[in-house]
mmCIF file of C-alpha atoms in Angstrom:
data_model
loop_
_atom_site.group_PDB
_atom_site.id
_atom_site.type_symbol
_atom_site.label_atom_id
_atom_site.label_comp_id
_atom_site.label_asym_id
_atom_site.label_seq_id
_atom_site.Cartn_x
_atom_site.Cartn_y
_atom_site.Cartn_z
ATOM 1 C CA MET G 24 0.132 0.584 -0.071
ATOM 2 C CA SER G 25 2.741 2.167 0.349
ATOM 3 C CA GLY G 26 3.011 4.989 -2.287
ATOM 4 C CA ASN G 27 -1.053 5.279 -1.954
ATOM 5 C CA LYS G 28 -1.039 9.835 -2.413
ATOM 6 C CA ILE G 29 -3.427 10.479 0.617
ATOM 7 C CA MET G 30 -4.657 14.575 -0.099
ATOM 8 C CA VAL G 31 -5.348 16.221 3.902
ATOM 9 C CA VAL G 32 -7.143 18.845 3.725
ATOM 10 C CA ASP G 33 -7.605 21.136 7.511
ATOM 11 C CA ASP G 34 -7.536 24.340 7.874
ATOM 12 C CA GLU G 35 -5.910 23.728 11.697
ATOM 13 C CA PRO G 36 -1.869 23.051 11.168
ATOM 14 C CA ASP G 37 -1.259 21.321 14.144
ATOM 15 C CA ILE G 38 -3.596 18.682 12.880
ATOM 16 C CA THR G 39 -2.506 18.247 9.192
ATOM 17 C CA GLU G 40 1.408 18.379 10.920
ATOM 18 C CA LEU G 41 0.112 15.388 12.872
ATOM 19 C CA ILE G 42 -1.868 13.649 10.304
ATOM 20 C CA THR G 43 0.770 13.487 7.847
ATOM 21 C CA LEU G 44 3.566 12.757 10.141
ATOM 22 C CA TYR G 45 1.615 9.739 10.512
ATOM 23 C CA LEU G 46 0.893 8.558 7.338
ATOM 24 C CA GLU G 47 4.762 9.348 5.756
ATOM 25 C CA ARG G 48 5.969 7.157 8.570
ATOM 26 C CA ASP G 49 3.421 4.286 6.459
ATOM 27 C CA GLY G 50 5.285 4.488 3.161
ATOM 28 C CA PHE G 51 2.246 7.509 2.230
ATOM 29 C CA ASP G 52 2.390 10.194 -0.170
ATOM 30 C CA VAL G 53 0.748 12.915 1.417
ATOM 31 C CA TYR G 54 -0.172 16.494 -0.322
ATOM 32 C CA GLN G 55 -2.132 19.150 2.161
ATOM 33 C CA ALA G 56 -3.839 22.145 1.868
ATOM 34 C CA ASP G 57 -5.474 24.371 3.765
ATOM 35 C CA ASN G 58 -9.413 25.519 2.714
ATOM 36 C CA GLY G 59 -12.280 24.084 0.520
ATOM 37 C CA GLU G 60 -11.134 25.729 -3.197
ATOM 38 C CA ASP G 61 -7.486 24.568 -2.851
ATOM 39 C CA ALA G 62 -8.561 21.412 -2.251
ATOM 40 C CA LEU G 63 -10.743 20.851 -5.197
ATOM 41 C CA ARG G 64 -7.415 22.269 -7.056
ATOM 42 C CA LEU G 65 -5.038 19.314 -5.786
ATOM 43 C CA ALA G 66 -7.749 16.834 -5.712
ATOM 44 C CA GLN G 67 -7.479 17.340 -9.760
ATOM 45 C CA SER G 68 -3.871 17.195 -10.890
ATOM 46 C CA VAL G 69 -3.249 15.037 -7.377
ATOM 47 C CA LYS G 70 -6.410 12.907 -8.247
ATOM 48 C CA PRO G 71 -5.572 10.955 -4.089
ATOM 49 C CA ASP G 72 -6.049 8.039 -3.651
ATOM 50 C CA LEU G 73 -8.006 8.355 -1.239
ATOM 51 C CA ILE G 74 -9.141 12.344 0.798
ATOM 52 C CA ILE G 75 -9.737 13.399 4.799
ATOM 53 C CA LEU G 76 -11.691 15.866 5.038
ATOM 54 C CA ASP G 77 -12.101 18.602 7.153
ATOM 55 C CA ILE G 78 -15.960 19.673 7.360
ATOM 56 C CA GLN G 79 -15.377 23.379 9.150
ATOM 57 C CA MET G 80 -13.166 25.612 7.051
ATOM 58 C CA LYS G 81 -13.244 28.792 5.051
ATOM 59 C CA ARG G 82 -13.457 28.947 1.198
ATOM 60 C CA LEU G 83 -15.813 26.423 0.703
ATOM 61 C CA ASP G 84 -16.355 24.092 3.194
ATOM 62 C CA GLY G 85 -16.157 20.159 2.796
ATOM 63 C CA ILE G 86 -19.409 19.632 2.406
ATOM 64 C CA GLU G 87 -19.197 21.402 -0.045
ATOM 65 C CA VAL G 88 -16.072 19.873 -1.801
ATOM 66 C CA CYS G 89 -17.637 16.181 -1.054
ATOM 67 C CA LYS G 90 -20.429 16.969 -2.969
ATOM 68 C CA ARG G 91 -18.261 18.643 -5.802
ATOM 69 C CA ILE G 92 -15.296 15.705 -5.566
ATOM 70 C CA ARG G 93 -18.099 13.627 -6.565
ATOM 71 C CA ILE G 94 -19.624 14.509 -10.002
ATOM 72 C CA GLU G 95 -16.154 12.784 -10.803
ATOM 73 C CA SER G 96 -14.719 10.461 -8.404
ATOM 74 C CA GLY G 97 -15.850 7.815 -6.795
ATOM 75 C CA VAL G 98 -12.456 8.782 -4.103
ATOM 76 C CA PRO G 99 -12.339 7.409 -1.325
ATOM 77 C CA ILE G 100 -13.463 10.552 1.611
ATOM 78 C CA LEU G 101 -13.102 10.562 5.329
ATOM 79 C CA PHE G 102 -14.501 13.118 7.177
ATOM 80 C CA VAL G 103 -12.352 14.843 10.290
ATOM 81 C CA SER G 104 -14.142 16.601 12.083
ATOM 82 C CA ALA G 105 -14.306 18.641 15.682
ATOM 83 C CA MET G 106 -18.773 18.463 15.644
ATOM 84 C CA SER G 107 -19.951 15.274 16.960
ATOM 85 C CA ASP G 108 -23.133 16.154 16.704
ATOM 86 C CA ASP G 109 -25.495 13.684 14.435
ATOM 87 C CA THR G 110 -26.672 16.209 11.884
ATOM 88 C CA ASP G 111 -23.251 17.041 10.684
ATOM 89 C CA ILE G 112 -22.406 14.052 10.870
ATOM 90 C CA ILE G 113 -25.526 12.227 8.349
ATOM 91 C CA HIS G 114 -24.654 15.100 6.068
ATOM 92 C CA GLY G 115 -20.963 14.314 5.398
ATOM 93 C CA LEU G 116 -22.262 10.840 4.708
ATOM 94 C CA GLU G 117 -25.823 12.195 2.381
ATOM 95 C CA VAL G 118 -23.672 14.029 0.151
ATOM 96 C CA GLY G 119 -21.128 11.165 -0.833
ATOM 97 C CA GLY G 120 -18.053 10.164 2.439
ATOM 98 C CA ASP G 121 -17.371 6.996 3.134
ATOM 99 C CA ASP G 122 -16.408 7.194 6.974
ATOM 100 C CA TYR G 123 -15.665 10.006 9.025
ATOM 101 C CA ILE G 124 -13.912 10.178 12.608
ATOM 102 C CA THR G 125 -14.321 12.870 14.879
ATOM 103 C CA LYS G 126 -11.277 15.209 17.160
ATOM 104 C CA PRO G 127 -9.200 13.967 19.370
ATOM 105 C CA PHE G 128 -8.801 11.106 17.352
ATOM 106 C CA SER G 129 -6.015 8.280 17.780
ATOM 107 C CA PRO G 130 -3.025 8.958 14.814
ATOM 108 C CA SER G 131 -3.009 4.912 14.340
ATOM 109 C CA GLN G 132 -6.919 4.177 14.868
ATOM 110 C CA LEU G 133 -6.768 7.306 11.993
ATOM 111 C CA VAL G 134 -4.121 5.429 9.690
ATOM 112 C CA ALA G 135 -5.601 2.192 10.112
ATOM 113 C CA ARG G 136 -9.299 3.507 8.689
ATOM 114 C CA VAL G 137 -7.255 4.482 5.748
ATOM 115 C CA LYS G 138 -5.666 1.850 5.229
ATOM 116 C CA ALA G 139 -8.988 -0.363 5.031
ATOM 117 C CA HIS G 140 -10.815 2.672 2.913
ATOM 118 C CA LEU G 141 -7.690 1.379 0.456
ATOM 119 C CA ARG G 142 -8.093 -2.072 0.428
ATOM 120 C CA ARG G 143 -12.080 -1.983 0.148
ATOM 121 C CA HIS G 144 -12.048 0.475 -2.688
ATOM 122 C CA GLN G 145 -8.721 -0.304 -4.964
ATOM 123 C CA GLY G 146 -9.947 0.781 -8.802
ATOM 124 C CA ASN G 147 -13.807 2.222 -7.448
ATOM 125 C CA GLY G 148 -12.106 6.444 -7.346
ATOM 126 C CA TRP G 149 -10.305 7.875 -10.037
ATOM 127 C CA ASN G 150 -10.335 5.079 -12.804
ATOM 128 C CA ARG G 151 -12.904 1.992 -11.550
ATOM 129 C CA GLN G 152 -11.548 -0.691 -13.042
ATOM 130 C CA VAL G 153 -13.764 -4.441 -11.466
ATOM 131 C CA GLN G 154 -12.708 -7.444 -12.353
ATOM 132 C CA GLN G 155 -15.861 -9.451 -10.733
ATOM 133 C CA ASP G 156 -18.460 -11.025 -12.936
ATOM 134 C CA GLU G 157 -22.023 -11.469 -12.806
ATOM 135 C CA VAL G 158 -25.591 -10.065 -13.131
ATOM 136 C CA LEU G 159 -27.546 -10.353 -10.159
ATOM 137 C CA SER G 160 -31.591 -10.313 -10.305
ATOM 138 C CA LEU G 161 -34.011 -10.248 -7.397
ATOM 139 C CA GLY G 162 -37.432 -9.454 -7.245
ATOM 140 C CA GLY G 163 -36.889 -6.604 -10.066
ATOM 141 C CA LEU G 164 -33.664 -5.852 -8.754
ATOM 142 C CA THR G 165 -30.746 -5.621 -11.162
ATOM 143 C CA ILE G 166 -27.208 -5.477 -9.811
ATOM 144 C CA ASP G 167 -24.438 -5.466 -12.927
ATOM 145 C CA ILE G 168 -21.853 -6.362 -10.813
ATOM 146 C CA PRO G 169 -18.093 -5.547 -13.141
ATOM 147 C CA ALA G 170 -20.843 -2.766 -14.480
ATOM 148 C CA ARG G 171 -21.396 -1.198 -11.224
ATOM 149 C CA THR G 172 -24.920 -0.176 -11.699
ATOM 150 C CA VAL G 173 -28.271 -0.971 -10.678
ATOM 151 C CA HIS G 174 -31.545 -0.910 -12.567
ATOM 152 C CA ILE G 175 -35.216 -1.583 -10.171
ATOM 153 C CA GLN G 176 -37.164 -2.289 -13.800
ATOM 154 C CA GLU G 177 -35.642 -0.840 -16.635
ATOM 155 C CA ALA G 178 -34.669 2.124 -15.600
ATOM 156 C CA GLU G 179 -30.813 2.836 -13.204
ATOM 157 C CA ILE G 180 -31.011 4.205 -10.246
ATOM 158 C CA SER G 181 -27.429 5.983 -9.106
ATOM 159 C CA LEU G 182 -25.970 4.693 -6.199
ATOM 160 C CA SER G 183 -22.389 6.069 -4.502
ATOM 161 C CA VAL G 184 -19.696 3.536 -4.294
ATOM 162 C CA LYS G 185 -19.916 2.599 -0.983
ATOM 163 C CA GLU G 186 -24.379 3.129 -1.448
ATOM 164 C CA PHE G 187 -23.028 0.441 -4.102
ATOM 165 C CA ASP G 188 -20.859 -2.363 -1.789
ATOM 166 C CA LEU G 189 -23.164 -2.659 0.742
ATOM 167 C CA LEU G 190 -25.746 -3.959 -1.444
ATOM 168 C CA LEU G 191 -24.486 -5.983 -3.105
ATOM 169 C CA CYS G 192 -23.015 -7.353 0.730
ATOM 170 C CA LEU G 193 -26.439 -7.539 1.318
ATOM 171 C CA ALA G 194 -27.549 -9.207 -1.722
ATOM 172 C CA GLN G 195 -25.217 -11.567 -1.841
ATOM 173 C CA ALA G 196 -26.497 -13.910 0.372
ATOM 174 C CA PRO G 197 -30.593 -13.130 0.622
ATOM 175 C CA ASN G 198 -32.049 -13.851 3.605
ATOM 176 C CA ARG G 199 -28.588 -13.364 5.550
ATOM 177 C CA THR G 200 -29.094 -11.787 8.721
ATOM 178 C CA PHE G 201 -25.284 -9.610 8.821
ATOM 179 C CA PRO G 202 -25.284 -7.826 12.777
ATOM 180 C CA LEU G 203 -24.002 -4.533 12.165
ATOM 181 C CA ASP G 204 -20.455 -4.875 13.775
ATOM 182 C CA GLU G 205 -20.317 -7.860 11.207
ATOM 183 C CA LEU G 206 -21.494 -5.742 7.697
ATOM 184 C CA TYR G 207 -20.123 -2.548 8.684
ATOM 185 C CA ALA G 208 -16.424 -4.959 8.834
ATOM 186 C CA LEU G 209 -17.404 -6.182 5.412
ATOM 187 C CA VAL G 210 -18.208 -3.391 3.252
ATOM 188 C CA TRP G 211 -15.995 -0.706 4.799
ATOM 189 C CA GLY G 212 -13.064 -3.629 5.820
ATOM 190 C CA ALA G 213 -12.630 -2.241 9.754
ATOM 191 C CA ASP G 214 -13.527 -2.420 12.589
ATOM 192 C CA SER G 215 -16.858 -0.209 13.656
ATOM 193 C CA MET G 216 -15.897 0.831 17.059
ATOM 194 C CA GLY G 217 -18.979 -0.215 18.114
ATOM 195 C CA ASP G 218 -20.093 3.272 15.874
ATOM 196 C CA THR G 219 -21.994 1.747 14.060
ATOM 197 C CA ARG G 220 -23.877 5.516 12.703
ATOM 198 C CA THR G 221 -21.905 5.112 9.216
ATOM 199 C CA LEU G 222 -23.703 1.552 8.307
ATOM 200 C CA MET G 223 -26.834 3.132 9.661
ATOM 201 C CA VAL G 224 -26.650 6.942 7.718
ATOM 202 C CA HIS G 225 -25.731 4.835 4.434
ATOM 203 C CA ILE G 226 -29.303 1.701 4.691
ATOM 204 C CA SER G 227 -30.885 5.044 5.108
ATOM 205 C CA ASN G 228 -29.936 6.735 1.856
ATOM 206 C CA LEU G 229 -30.000 3.290 -0.697
ATOM 207 C CA ARG G 230 -32.995 2.036 0.693
ATOM 208 C CA LYS G 231 -34.587 5.943 -0.397
ATOM 209 C CA LYS G 232 -33.553 5.187 -3.445
ATOM 210 C CA VAL G 233 -34.253 1.214 -3.787
ATOM 211 C CA GLU G 234 -36.810 0.387 -2.451
ATOM 212 C CA PRO G 235 -40.679 0.895 -3.131
ATOM 213 C CA ASP G 236 -41.561 2.527 -0.222
ATOM 214 C CA PRO G 237 -39.038 3.213 1.770
ATOM 215 C CA ALA G 238 -40.740 3.711 4.904
ATOM 216 C CA ASN G 239 -42.295 0.337 4.855
ATOM 217 C CA PRO G 240 -38.396 -1.601 3.242
ATOM 218 C CA GLN G 241 -38.995 -4.486 1.161
ATOM 219 C CA PHE G 242 -36.103 -5.473 0.370
ATOM 220 C CA ILE G 243 -33.963 -4.212 3.259
ATOM 221 C CA VAL G 244 -34.976 -5.645 5.687
ATOM 222 C CA THR G 245 -34.091 -4.110 9.857
ATOM 223 C CA VAL G 246 -33.629 -7.894 11.996
ATOM 224 C CA ARG G 247 -35.087 -5.652 15.636
ATOM 225 C CA GLY G 248 -31.823 -6.233 17.788
ATOM 226 C CA VAL G 249 -29.655 -7.830 15.106
ATOM 227 C CA GLY G 250 -28.932 -5.537 12.249
ATOM 228 C CA TYR G 251 -29.491 -5.736 8.434
ATOM 229 C CA LYS G 252 -30.246 -8.647 6.285
ATOM 230 C CA PHE G 253 -32.017 -8.663 1.796
ATOM 231 C CA HIS G 254 -35.712 -10.153 2.075
ATOM 232 C CA TYR G 255 -36.075 -11.833 -1.041
ATOM 233 C CA LYS G 256 -38.332 -15.395 -1.637
ATOM 234 C CA GLU G 257 -37.258 -16.786 -5.173
ATOM 235 C CA GLY G 258 -40.110 -16.023 -7.499
ATOM 236 C CA THR G 259 -41.710 -12.882 -6.862
ATOM 237 C CA SER G 260 -41.296 -9.370 -7.979
ATOM 238 C CA HIS G 261 -42.002 -6.644 -5.831
ATOM 239 C CA VAL G 262 -44.286 -3.689 -6.890
ATOM 240 C CA TYR G 263 -42.295 0.025 -7.487
ATOM 241 C CA ARG G 264 -44.948 3.039 -8.066
#
């Protein structure tokens, strides 16, 4: 994994230097920006393999930077913020963030998260390449794995990289219940450390896109007290309005 390009965007120099120090110790090439406008220009020129992005910044905040990057790239974006409010976390994940970590944080924990995301996202960033060869058709929902596309009946729906990975993980084992921590580990490639808000926000976003009635999910079902499963009975087809 040595030599991967990591872009660190934060307007606090001490934080940026600390993150850079630990990443460079592990052999990463680190590029820095201290505001959103410079971050967008740097991303275009460097095309990083992963972005560590602060939310609160001058000259474009992290939310807007993430939204603009998502127009053209599925590069992993890890939000780092002093804010632990659920609303801010949800907003960051809804606009395309893959994960988050709150300040203060353990630098070694951050590096571990970076490595996990890079393992899971190889080929899903600026130049996407998928080697799998399979199409899943389940109750009106079609998942083309090599093309990384999802269709509901004949209409293609747009999913983020993490939403696609999460749907695929569930759909490849229909009717199997995945505990929250296990599902997080499978899709994010890291230990959730007991915080599964990232997973739950992505499940909510995914339901809005693939369920006939997101308030009463038919595909992605909650197993109370355990986790989630992809509900499917062979020969059935869900009805979309």
